[in-house]
Coordinates of C-alpha atoms in Angstrom, one line a residue:
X170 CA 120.1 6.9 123.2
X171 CA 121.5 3.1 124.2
X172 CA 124.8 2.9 124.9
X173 CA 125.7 0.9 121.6
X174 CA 125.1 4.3 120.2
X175 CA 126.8 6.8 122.6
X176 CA 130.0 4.3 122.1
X177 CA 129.3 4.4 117.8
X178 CA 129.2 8.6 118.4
X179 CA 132.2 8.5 120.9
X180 CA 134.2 6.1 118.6
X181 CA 134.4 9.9 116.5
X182 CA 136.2 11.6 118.5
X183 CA 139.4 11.1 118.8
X184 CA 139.7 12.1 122.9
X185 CA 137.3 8.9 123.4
X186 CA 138.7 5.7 125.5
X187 CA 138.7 2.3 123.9
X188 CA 139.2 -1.3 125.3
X189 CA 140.8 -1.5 122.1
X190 CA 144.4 -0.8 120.8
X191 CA 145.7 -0.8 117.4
X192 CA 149.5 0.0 115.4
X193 CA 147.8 2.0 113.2
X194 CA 143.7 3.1 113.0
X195 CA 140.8 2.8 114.1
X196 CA 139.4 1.1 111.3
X197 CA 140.7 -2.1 111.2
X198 CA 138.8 -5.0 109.7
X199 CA 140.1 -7.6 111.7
X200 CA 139.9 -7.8 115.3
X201 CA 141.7 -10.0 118.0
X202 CA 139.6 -10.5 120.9
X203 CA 142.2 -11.3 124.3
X204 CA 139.9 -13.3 126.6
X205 CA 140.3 -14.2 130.1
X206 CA 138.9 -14.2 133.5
X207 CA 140.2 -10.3 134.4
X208 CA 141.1 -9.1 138.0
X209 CA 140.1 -6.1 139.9
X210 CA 141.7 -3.1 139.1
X211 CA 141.4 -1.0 142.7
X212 CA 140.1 -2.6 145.6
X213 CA 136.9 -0.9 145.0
X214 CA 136.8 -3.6 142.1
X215 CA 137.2 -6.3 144.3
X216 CA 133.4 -6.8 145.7
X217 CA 132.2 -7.0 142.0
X218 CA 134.6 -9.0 140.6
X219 CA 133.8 -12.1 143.5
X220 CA 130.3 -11.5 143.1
X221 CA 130.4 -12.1 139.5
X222 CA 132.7 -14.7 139.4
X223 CA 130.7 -16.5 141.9
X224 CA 127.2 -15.9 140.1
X225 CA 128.8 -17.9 137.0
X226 CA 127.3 -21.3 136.6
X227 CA 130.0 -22.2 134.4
X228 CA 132.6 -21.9 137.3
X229 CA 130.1 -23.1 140.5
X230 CA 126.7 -24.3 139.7
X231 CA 124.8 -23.2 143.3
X232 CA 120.9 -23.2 144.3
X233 CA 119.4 -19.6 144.1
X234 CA 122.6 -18.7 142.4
X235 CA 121.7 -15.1 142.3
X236 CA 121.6 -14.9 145.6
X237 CA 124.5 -17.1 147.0
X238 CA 126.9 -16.0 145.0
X239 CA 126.4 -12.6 146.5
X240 CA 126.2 -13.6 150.0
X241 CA 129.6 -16.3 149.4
X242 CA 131.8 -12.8 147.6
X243 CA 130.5 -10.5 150.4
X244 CA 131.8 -13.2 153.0
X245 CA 135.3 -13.1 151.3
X246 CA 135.9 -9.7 149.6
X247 CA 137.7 -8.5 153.0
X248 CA 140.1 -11.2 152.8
X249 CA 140.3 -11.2 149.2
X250 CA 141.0 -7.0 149.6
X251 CA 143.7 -8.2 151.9
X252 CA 145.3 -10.5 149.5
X253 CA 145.5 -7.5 146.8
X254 CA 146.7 -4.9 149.2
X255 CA 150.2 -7.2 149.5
X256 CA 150.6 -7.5 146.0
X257 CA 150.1 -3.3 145.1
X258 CA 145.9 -3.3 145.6
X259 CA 145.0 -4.7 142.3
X260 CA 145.4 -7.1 139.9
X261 CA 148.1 -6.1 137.0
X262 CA 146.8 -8.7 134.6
X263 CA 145.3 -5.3 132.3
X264 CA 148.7 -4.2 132.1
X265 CA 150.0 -7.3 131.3
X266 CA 147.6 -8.2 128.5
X267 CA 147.6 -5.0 127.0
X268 CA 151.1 -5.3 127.2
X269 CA 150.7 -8.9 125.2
X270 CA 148.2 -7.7 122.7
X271 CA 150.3 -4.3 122.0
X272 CA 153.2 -6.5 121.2
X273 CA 151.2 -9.1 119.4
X274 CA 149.5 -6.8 116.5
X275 CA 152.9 -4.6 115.8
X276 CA 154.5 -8.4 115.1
X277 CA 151.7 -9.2 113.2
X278 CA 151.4 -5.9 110.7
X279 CA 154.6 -7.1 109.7
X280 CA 154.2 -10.3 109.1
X281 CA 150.9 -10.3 107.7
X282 CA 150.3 -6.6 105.9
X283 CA 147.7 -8.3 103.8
X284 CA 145.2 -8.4 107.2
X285 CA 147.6 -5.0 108.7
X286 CA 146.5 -3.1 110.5
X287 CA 145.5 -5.2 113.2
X288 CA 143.6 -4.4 116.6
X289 CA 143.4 -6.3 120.3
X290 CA 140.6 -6.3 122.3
X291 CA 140.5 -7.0 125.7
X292 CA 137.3 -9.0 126.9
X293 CA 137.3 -9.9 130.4
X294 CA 135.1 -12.1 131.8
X295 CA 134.7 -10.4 135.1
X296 CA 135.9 -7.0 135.3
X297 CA 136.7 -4.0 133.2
X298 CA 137.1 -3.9 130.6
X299 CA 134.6 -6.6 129.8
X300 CA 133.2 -8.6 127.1
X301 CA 130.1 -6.3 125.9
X302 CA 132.7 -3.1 125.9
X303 CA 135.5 -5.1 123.3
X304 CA 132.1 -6.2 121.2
X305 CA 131.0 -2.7 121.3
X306 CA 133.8 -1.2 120.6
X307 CA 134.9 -3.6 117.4
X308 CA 131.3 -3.1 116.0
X309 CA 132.4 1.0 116.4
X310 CA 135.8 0.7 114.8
X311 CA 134.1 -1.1 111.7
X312 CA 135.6 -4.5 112.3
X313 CA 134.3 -7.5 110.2
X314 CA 136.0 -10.7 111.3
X315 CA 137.3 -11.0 114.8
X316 CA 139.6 -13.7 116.6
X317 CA 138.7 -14.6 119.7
X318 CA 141.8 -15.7 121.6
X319 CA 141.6 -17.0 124.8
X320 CA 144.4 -16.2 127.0
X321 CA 143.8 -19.2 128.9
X322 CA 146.3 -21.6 126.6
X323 CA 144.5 -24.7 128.0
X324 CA 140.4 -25.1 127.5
X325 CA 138.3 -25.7 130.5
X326 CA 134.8 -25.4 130.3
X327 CA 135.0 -23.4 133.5
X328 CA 137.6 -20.6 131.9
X329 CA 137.4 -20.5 128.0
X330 CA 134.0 -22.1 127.9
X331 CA 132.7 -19.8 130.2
X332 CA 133.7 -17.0 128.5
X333 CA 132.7 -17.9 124.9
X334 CA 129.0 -18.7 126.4
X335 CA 129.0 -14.8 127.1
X336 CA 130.3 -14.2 124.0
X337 CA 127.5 -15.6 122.5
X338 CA 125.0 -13.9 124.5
X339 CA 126.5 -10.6 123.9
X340 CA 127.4 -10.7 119.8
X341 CA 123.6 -11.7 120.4
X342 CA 122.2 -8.4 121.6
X343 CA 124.7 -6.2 120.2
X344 CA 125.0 -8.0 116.7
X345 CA 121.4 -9.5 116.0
X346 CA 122.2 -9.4 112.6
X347 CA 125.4 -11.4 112.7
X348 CA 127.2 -8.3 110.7
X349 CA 130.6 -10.3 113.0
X350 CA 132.3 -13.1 111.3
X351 CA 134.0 -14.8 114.2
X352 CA 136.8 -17.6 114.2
X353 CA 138.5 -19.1 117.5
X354 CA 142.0 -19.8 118.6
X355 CA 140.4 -21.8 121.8
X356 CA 143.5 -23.7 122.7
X357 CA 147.5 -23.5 122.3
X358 CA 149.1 -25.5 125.6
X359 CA 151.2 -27.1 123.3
X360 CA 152.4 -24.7 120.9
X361 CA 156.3 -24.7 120.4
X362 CA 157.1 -21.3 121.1
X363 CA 154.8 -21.4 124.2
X364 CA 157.1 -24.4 125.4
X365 CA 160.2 -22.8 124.9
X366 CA 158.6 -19.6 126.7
X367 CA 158.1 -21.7 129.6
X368 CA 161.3 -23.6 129.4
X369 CA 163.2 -20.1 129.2
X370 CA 161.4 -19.1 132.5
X371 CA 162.6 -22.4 134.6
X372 CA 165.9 -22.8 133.4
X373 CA 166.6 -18.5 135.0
X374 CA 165.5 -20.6 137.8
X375 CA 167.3 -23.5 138.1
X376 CA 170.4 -21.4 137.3
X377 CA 169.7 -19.5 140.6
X378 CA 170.2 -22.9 143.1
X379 CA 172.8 -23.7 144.3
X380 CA 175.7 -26.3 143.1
X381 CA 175.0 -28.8 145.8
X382 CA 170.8 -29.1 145.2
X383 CA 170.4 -27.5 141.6
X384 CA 170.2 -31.1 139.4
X385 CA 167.7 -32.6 142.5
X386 CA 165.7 -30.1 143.1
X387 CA 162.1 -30.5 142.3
X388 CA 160.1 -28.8 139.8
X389 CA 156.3 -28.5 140.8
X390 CA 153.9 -27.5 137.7
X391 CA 151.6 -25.9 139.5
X392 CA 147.7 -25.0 137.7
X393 CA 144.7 -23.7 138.9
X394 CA 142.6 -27.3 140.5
X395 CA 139.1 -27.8 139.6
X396 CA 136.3 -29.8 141.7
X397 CA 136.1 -33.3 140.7
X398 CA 132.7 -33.8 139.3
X399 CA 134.2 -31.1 136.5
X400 CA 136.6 -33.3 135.7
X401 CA 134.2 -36.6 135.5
X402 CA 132.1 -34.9 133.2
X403 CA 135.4 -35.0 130.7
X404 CA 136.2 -31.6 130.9
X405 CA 139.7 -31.5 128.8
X406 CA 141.1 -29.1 131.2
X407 CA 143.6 -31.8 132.9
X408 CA 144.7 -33.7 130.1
X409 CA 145.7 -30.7 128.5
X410 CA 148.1 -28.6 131.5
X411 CA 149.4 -32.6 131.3
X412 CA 150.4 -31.9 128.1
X413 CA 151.7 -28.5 128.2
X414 CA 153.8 -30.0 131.2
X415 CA 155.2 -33.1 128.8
X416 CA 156.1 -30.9 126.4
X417 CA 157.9 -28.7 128.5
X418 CA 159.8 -31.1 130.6
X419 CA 160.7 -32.7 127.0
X420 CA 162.4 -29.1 126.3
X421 CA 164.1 -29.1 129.2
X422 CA 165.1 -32.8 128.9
X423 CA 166.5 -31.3 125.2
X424 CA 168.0 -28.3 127.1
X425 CA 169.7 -30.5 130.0
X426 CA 167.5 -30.0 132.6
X427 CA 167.5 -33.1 133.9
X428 CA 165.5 -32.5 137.4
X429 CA 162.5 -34.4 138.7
X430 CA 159.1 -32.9 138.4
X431 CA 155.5 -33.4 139.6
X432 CA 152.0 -31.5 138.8
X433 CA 150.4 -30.0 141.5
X434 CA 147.0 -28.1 141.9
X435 CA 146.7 -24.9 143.5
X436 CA 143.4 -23.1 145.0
X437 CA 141.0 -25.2 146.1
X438 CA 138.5 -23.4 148.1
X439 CA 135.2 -24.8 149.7
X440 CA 133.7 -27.9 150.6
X441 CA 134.0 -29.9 147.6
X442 CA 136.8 -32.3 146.4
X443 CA 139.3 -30.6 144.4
X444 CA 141.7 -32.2 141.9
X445 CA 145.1 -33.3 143.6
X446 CA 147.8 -33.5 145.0
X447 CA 147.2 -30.1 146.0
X448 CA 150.1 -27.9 145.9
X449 CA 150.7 -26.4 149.4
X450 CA 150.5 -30.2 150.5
X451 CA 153.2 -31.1 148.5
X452 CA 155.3 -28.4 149.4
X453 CA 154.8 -29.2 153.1
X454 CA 155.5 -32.8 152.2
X455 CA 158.7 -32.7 150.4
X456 CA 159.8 -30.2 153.3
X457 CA 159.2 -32.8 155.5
X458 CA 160.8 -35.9 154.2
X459 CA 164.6 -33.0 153.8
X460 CA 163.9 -31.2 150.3
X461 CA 165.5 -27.9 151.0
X462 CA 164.6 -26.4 147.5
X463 CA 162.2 -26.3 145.4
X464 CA 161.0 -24.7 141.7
X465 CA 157.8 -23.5 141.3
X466 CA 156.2 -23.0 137.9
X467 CA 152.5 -22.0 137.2
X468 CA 151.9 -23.4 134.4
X469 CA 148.4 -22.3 133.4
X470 CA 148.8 -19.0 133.7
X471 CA 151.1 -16.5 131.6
X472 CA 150.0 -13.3 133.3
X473 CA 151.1 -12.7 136.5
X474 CA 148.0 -11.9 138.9
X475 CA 146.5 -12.8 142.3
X476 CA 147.3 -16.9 142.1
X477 CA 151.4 -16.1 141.1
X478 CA 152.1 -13.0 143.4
X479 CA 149.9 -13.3 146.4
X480 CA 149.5 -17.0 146.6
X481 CA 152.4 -18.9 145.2
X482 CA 155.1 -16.3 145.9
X483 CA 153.6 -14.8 149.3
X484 CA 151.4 -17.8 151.0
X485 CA 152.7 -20.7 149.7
X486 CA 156.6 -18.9 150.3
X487 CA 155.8 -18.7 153.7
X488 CA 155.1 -22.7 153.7
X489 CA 158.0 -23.4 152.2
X490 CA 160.2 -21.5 154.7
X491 CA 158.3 -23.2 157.9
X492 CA 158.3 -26.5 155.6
X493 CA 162.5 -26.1 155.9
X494 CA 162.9 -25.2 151.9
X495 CA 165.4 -22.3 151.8
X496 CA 165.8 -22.1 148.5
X497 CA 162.1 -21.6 147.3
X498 CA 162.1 -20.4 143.6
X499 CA 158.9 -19.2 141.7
X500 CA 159.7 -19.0 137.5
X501 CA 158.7 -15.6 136.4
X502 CA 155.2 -15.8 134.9
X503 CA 155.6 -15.0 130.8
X504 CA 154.0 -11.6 131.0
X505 CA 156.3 -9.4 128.5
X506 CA 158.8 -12.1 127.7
X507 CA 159.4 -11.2 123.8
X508 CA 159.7 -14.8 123.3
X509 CA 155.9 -15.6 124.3
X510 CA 154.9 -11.8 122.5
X511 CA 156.9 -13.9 119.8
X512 CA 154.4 -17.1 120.2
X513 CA 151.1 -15.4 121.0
X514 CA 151.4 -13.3 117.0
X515 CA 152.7 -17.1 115.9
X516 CA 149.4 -18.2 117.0
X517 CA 147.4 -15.6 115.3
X518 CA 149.7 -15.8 111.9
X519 CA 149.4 -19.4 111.6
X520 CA 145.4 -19.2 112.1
X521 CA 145.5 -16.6 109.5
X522 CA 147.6 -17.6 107.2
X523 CA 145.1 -21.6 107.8
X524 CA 142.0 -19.4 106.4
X525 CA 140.5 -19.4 110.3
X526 CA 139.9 -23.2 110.6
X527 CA 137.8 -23.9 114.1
X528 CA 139.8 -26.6 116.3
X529 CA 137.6 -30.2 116.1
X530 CA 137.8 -30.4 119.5
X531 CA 135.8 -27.1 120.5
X532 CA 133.0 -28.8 118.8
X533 CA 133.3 -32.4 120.6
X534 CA 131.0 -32.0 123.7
X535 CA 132.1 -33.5 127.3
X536 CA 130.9 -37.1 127.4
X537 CA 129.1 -35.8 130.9
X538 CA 126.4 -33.8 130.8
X539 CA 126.5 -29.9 130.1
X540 CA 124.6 -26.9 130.0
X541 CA 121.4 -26.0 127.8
X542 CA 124.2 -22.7 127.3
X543 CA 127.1 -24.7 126.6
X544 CA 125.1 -27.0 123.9
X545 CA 123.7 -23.5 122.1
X546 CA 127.1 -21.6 122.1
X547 CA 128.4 -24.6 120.4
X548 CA 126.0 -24.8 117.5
X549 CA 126.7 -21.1 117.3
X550 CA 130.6 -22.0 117.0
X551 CA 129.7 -24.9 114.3
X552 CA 127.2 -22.1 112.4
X553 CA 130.6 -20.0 112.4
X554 CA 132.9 -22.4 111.1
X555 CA 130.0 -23.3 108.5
X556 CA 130.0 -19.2 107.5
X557 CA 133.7 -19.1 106.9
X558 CA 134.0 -22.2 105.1
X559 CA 131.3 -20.8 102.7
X560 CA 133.2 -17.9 102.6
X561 CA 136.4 -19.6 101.5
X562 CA 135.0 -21.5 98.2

């Protein structure tokens, strides 16, 4: 017996664990698929999660990748334990995406009850609970058409594209016969309600400062760098945190925010050349020239996890305090925030209520070059968006 069909006889009972949830049952026809990179859950977690994370091409393309990626996570997983132990031993970005998805699908029974119920799955790219568990588990609960959402709200090839090339090799082997109509939500940095989610998050901030520093203080947008010869091959990623930050310094502007901002890049790690300025550098920079505050935002993450709590809040906090910056502010990450559960089922409804349209620009490839993987999970995307459209006539 596989284990597609110890899940299929487990999906009966009714003791059984799911990566799924839904606001009413089991058997759903439509499924949201929540996709991101994942975090360790314990600290027994956290050797896995580097060695996988490290044996993706799509993230770090290294000779005898099978083999270095092991050796370069066993080399870091103490550190890395470390890190987690000072932020409670584990990553809470489950929590926070079930959280999310929870809130998401109640909004959305009652704003669409034509598609209601509705279910989230949570597909990791990384960890538990993974990718082949959510596909496993929708093909169980008798689901025909699934979203698939990524929770990272601007694309990189090295995030989103990363984990849609596993989707496609997984719906492959569990779902040969292509029972699964898929559609994608594969970008959303710009959305309105996601803007004024973030703009609610760093005007609590800028509140905080005080009278004398609060309209000078510096705002540093802070994302997640990548190495430069991912961003000559086009890769959309920086263009796209460029615009979320536009947009949101624009809702500021409308709000009366009125402060200076820059966009900084955080955790660069290895010998390569990372995207810049990088963001520790800038905080030791402005400390140095007499800033004495300063407001952090991470603005391509919503979940709080290792990058907000551990290295923003705790490493970067210590910089700023030896930098001379005594008023070092971090805005909240958007985690439970009803007004981004508000924007995430927005999102969902308005691809609904479109008829599941597939964005242009997941099909445009980089103008560099790009995997033989990359270049097949598009075609599957395009064959997709060719099955709905079909569909719809």
């Amino acid at each position: 017996m596989n284990a597609l069909t110890l899940r299929l006889s487990a999906a009966k009972c009714a003791c059984s664990f799911s990566t799924s949830s839904s606001s009413s049952s089991a058997s759903t026809k439509l499924g949201i698929l929540m996709m991101n990179m994942g975090g360790p859950r314990t600290q027994n977690d956290v050797g896995q999660f580097l060695t996988n994370l490290f044996s993706d091409r799509d993230i770090i393309k290294l000779p005898m990748q099978s083999i270095a990626g092991q050796v370069i996570a066993r080399r870091r997983v103490g550190k890395i334990k470390e890190q987690y132990m000072q932020i409670g031993g584990g990553s809470p970005i489950e929590k926070w995406t079930r959280a999310q998805g929870s809130g998401m699908v109640k909004q959305l029974d009652r704003t669409n009850p034509d598609t209601a119920p509705h279910s989230y799955y949570v597909g990791f790219r990384y960890t538990e609970p993974n990718t082949p568990q959510a596909v496993e588990d929708m093909i169980a609960d008798g689901v025909d058409h699934v979203i698939a959402f990524t929770q990272y709200q601007q694309f990189s090839g090295s995030t989103t594209g990363s984990n849609l090339n596993e989707l496609y090799r997984v719906q492959k082997r569990l779902d040969p016969e292509s029972k699964l109509q898929w559609s994608f939500i594969d970008r959303w940095g710009t959305h309105p309600k996601l803007v004024s989610s973030f703009a609610d998050r760093v005007e609590a901030q800028i509140a905080k400062l005080t009278d004398d520093v609060r309209h000078a203080t510096p705002i540093l947008f802070s994302a997640h760098s990548l190495p430069l010869n991912v961003v000559d091959r086009g890769d959309p990623y920086v263009a796209e945190v460029g615009g979320t930050v536009a947009y949101v310094v624009n809702e500021l502007r409308r709000r009366g925010v009125n402060n200076p901002y820059r966009l900084v890049w955080q955790s660069a790690v290895g010998p390569l050349r990372w995207l810049g300025p990088q963001t520790e550098a800038t905080i030791r920079h402005y400390g140095s020239i007499g800033y004495s505050s300063l407001v952090m935002v991470p603005i391509a993450f919503t979940s709080d996890h290792i990058e907000t709590l551990f290295e923003l809040d705790i490493e970067y906090g210590k910089v700023a305090r030896e930098a001379g910056i005594s008023q070092y502010m971090r805005a909240e990450a958007l985690n439970d925030h009803p007004p981004f559960i508000d924007a995430l089922a927005t999102i969902v409804k308005e691809h609904i209520d479109a008829g599941f349209p597939t964005s242009p620009q997941l099909l445009l490839p980089d103008p560099g070059s790009e995997s033989a993987q990359t270049i097949t999970t598009r075609k599957w995307i395009a064959a997709q968006a060719a099955r709905q459209a079909e569909r719809k006539k």
